[in-house]
Backbone as JSON Lines, residues from 0, in Angstrom:
{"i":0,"aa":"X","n":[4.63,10.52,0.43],"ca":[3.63,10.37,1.48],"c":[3.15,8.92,1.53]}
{"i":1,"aa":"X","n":[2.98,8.28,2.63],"ca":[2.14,6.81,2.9],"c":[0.42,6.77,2.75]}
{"i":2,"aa":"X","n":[0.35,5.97,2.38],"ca":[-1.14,5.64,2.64],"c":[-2.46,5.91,3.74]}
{"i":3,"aa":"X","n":[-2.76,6.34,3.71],"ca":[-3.16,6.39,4.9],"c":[-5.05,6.26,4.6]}
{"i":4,"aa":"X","n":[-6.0,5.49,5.16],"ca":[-7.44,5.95,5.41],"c":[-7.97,5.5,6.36]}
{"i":5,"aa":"X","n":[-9.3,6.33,7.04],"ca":[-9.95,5.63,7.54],"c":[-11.33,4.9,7.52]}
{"i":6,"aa":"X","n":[-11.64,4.33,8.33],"ca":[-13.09,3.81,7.81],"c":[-14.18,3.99,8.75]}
{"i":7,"aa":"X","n":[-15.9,3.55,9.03],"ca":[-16.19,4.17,9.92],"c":[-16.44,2.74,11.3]}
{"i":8,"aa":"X","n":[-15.49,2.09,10.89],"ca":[-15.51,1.54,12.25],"c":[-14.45,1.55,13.08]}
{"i":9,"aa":"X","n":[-13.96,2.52,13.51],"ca":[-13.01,3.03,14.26],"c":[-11.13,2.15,14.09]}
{"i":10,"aa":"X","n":[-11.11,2.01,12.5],"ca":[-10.09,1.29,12.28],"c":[-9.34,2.33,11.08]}
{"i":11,"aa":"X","n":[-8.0,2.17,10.71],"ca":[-7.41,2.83,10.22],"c":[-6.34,2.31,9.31]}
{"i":12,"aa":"X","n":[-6.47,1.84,7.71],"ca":[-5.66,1.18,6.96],"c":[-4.61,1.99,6.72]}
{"i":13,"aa":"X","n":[-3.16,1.52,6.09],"ca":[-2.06,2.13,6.17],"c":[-1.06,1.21,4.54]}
{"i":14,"aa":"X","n":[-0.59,1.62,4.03],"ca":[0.24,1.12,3.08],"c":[1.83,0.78,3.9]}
{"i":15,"aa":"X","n":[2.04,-0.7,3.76],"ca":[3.37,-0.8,4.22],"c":[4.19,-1.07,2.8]}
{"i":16,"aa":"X","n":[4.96,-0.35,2.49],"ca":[5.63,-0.48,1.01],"c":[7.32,-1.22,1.34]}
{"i":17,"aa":"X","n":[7.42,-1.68,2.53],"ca":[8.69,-2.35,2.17],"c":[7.92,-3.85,2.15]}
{"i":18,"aa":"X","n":[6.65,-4.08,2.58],"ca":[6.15,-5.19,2.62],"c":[5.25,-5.5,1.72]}
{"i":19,"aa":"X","n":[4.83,-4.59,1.0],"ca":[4.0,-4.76,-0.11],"c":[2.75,-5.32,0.61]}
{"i":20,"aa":"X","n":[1.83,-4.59,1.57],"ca":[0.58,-5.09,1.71],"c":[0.1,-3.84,2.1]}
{"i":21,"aa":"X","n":[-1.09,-4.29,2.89],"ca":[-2.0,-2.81,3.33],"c":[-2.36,-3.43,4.52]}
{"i":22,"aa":"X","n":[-2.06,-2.75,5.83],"ca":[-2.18,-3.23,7.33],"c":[-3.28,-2.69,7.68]}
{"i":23,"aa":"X","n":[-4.59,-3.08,8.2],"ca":[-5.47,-2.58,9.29],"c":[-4.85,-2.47,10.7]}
{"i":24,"aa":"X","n":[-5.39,-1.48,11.66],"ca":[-5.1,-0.95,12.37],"c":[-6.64,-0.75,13.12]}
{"i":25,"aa":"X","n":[-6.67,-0.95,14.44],"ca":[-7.95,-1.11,15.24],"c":[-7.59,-0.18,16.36]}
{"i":26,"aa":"X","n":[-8.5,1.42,16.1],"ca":[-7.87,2.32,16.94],"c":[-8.7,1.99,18.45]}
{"i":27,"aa":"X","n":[-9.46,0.69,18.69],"ca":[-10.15,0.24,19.79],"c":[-9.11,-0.52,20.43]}
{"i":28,"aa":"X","n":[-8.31,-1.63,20.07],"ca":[-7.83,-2.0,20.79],"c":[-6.29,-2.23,20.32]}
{"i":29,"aa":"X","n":[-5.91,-1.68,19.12],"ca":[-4.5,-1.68,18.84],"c":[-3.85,-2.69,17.97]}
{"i":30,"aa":"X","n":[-4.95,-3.43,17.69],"ca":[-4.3,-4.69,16.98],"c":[-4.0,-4.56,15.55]}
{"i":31,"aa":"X","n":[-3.31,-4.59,15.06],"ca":[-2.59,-5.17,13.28],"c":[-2.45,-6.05,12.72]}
{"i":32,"aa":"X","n":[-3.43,-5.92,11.78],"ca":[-3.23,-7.01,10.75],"c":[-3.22,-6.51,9.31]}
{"i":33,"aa":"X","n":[-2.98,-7.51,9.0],"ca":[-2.65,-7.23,6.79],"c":[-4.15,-7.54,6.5]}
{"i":34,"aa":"X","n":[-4.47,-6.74,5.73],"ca":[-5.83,-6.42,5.58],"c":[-5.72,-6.87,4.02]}
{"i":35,"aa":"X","n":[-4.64,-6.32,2.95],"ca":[-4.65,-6.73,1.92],"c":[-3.34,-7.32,1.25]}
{"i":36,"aa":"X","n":[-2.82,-8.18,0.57],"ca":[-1.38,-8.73,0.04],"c":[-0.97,-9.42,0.88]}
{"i":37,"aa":"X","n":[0.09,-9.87,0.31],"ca":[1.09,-11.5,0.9],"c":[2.1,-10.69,1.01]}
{"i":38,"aa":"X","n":[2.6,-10.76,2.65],"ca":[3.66,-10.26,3.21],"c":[4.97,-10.54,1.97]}
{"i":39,"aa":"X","n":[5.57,-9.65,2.04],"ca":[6.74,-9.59,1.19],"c":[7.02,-10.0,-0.25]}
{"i":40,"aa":"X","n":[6.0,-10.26,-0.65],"ca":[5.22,-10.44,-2.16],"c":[5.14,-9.35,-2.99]}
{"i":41,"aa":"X","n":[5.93,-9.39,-3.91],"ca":[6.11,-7.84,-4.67],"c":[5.09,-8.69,-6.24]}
{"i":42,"aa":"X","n":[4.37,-7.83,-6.75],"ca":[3.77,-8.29,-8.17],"c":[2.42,-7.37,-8.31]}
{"i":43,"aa":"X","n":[1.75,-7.43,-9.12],"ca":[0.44,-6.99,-9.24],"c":[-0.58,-8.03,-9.66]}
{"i":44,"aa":"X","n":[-1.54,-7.99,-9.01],"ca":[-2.65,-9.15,-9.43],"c":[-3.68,-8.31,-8.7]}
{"i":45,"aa":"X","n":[-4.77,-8.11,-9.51],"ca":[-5.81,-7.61,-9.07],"c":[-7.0,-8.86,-8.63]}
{"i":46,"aa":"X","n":[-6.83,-8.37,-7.34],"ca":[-8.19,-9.81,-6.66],"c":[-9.67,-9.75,-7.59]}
{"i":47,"aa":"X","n":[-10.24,-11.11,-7.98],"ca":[-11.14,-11.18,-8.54],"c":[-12.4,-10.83,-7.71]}
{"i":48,"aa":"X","n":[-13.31,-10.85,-8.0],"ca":[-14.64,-10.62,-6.65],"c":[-14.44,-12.18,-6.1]}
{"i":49,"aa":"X","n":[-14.93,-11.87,-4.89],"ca":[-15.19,-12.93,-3.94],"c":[-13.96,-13.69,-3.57]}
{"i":50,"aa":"X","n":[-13.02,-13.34,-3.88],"ca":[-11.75,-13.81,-3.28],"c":[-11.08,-13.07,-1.96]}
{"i":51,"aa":"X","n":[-10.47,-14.15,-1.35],"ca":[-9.74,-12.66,0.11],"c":[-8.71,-11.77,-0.09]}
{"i":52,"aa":"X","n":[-8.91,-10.54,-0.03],"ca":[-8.24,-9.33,-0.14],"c":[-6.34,-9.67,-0.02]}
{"i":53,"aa":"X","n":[-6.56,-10.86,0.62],"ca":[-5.18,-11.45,1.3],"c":[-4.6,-11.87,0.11]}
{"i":54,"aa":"X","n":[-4.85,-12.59,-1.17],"ca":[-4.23,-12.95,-2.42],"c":[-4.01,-12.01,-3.42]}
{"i":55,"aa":"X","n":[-4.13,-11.01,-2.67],"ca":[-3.23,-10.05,-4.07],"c":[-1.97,-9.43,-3.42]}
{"i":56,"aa":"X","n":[-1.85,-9.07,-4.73],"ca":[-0.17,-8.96,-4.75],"c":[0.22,-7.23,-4.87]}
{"i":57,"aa":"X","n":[0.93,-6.38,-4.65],"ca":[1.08,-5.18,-4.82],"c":[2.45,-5.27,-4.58]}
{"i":58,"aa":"X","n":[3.37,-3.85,-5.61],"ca":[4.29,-3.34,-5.77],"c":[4.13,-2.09,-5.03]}
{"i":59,"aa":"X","n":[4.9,-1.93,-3.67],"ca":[5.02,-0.9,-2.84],"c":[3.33,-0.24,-3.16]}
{"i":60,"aa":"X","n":[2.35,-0.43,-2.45],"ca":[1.47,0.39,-2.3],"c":[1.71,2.29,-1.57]}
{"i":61,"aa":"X","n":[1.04,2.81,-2.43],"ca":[1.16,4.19,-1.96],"c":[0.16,5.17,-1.64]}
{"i":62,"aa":"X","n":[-1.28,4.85,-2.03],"ca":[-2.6,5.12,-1.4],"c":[-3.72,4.61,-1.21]}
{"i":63,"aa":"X","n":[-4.43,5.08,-0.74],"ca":[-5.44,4.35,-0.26],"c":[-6.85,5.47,-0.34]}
{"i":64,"aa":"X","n":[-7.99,4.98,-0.7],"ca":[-9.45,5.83,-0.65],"c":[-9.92,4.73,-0.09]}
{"i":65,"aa":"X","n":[-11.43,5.16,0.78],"ca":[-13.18,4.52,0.6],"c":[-13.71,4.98,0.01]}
{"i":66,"aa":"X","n":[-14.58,4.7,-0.69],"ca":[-15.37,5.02,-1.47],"c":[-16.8,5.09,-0.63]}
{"i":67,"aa":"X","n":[-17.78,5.54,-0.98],"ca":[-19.23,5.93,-0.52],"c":[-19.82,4.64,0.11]}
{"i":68,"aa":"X","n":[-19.75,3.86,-0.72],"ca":[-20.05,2.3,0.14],"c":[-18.54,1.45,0.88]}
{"i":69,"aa":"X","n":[-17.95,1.99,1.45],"ca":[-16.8,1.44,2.24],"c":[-16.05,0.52,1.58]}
{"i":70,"aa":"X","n":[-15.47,0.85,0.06],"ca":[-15.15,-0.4,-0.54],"c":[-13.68,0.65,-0.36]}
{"i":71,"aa":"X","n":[-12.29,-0.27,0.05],"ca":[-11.1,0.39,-0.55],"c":[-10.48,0.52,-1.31]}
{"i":72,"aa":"X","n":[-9.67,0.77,-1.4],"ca":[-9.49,1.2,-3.23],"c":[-7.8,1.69,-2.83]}
């Protein structure tokens, strides 16, 4: 199964595992972007706080949660 969550601002993250990132999805107007990882970047590095979600690295992601305060996981 893929990744899949949503959040409550009418957007919808997704695991792309041949790309190794995590795509947002804007069910308002359709647009996609990489929400988390470096396109085609296979590794693990867990982002430190305060860094952009965009410098980490993932090996085929395969799920996705929010947590109570909208953090993803």
């Amino acid at each position: 199964a893929l990744g899949l969550a949503f959040d409550s601002q009418n957007n919808f993250y997704v695991c792309d595992l041949d790309e190794h990132v995590v795509r947002r999805v804007s069910l308002s107007n359709g647009d996609i972007s990489t929400f988390a990882g470096i396109r085609g970047v296979s590794g693990y590095n867990v982002n430190q706080e305060n860094t952009p979600s965009t410098s980490a690295t993932f090996t085929r992601p395969v799920d996705l949660v929010f947590d109570l305060q909208g953090n993803l996981y």
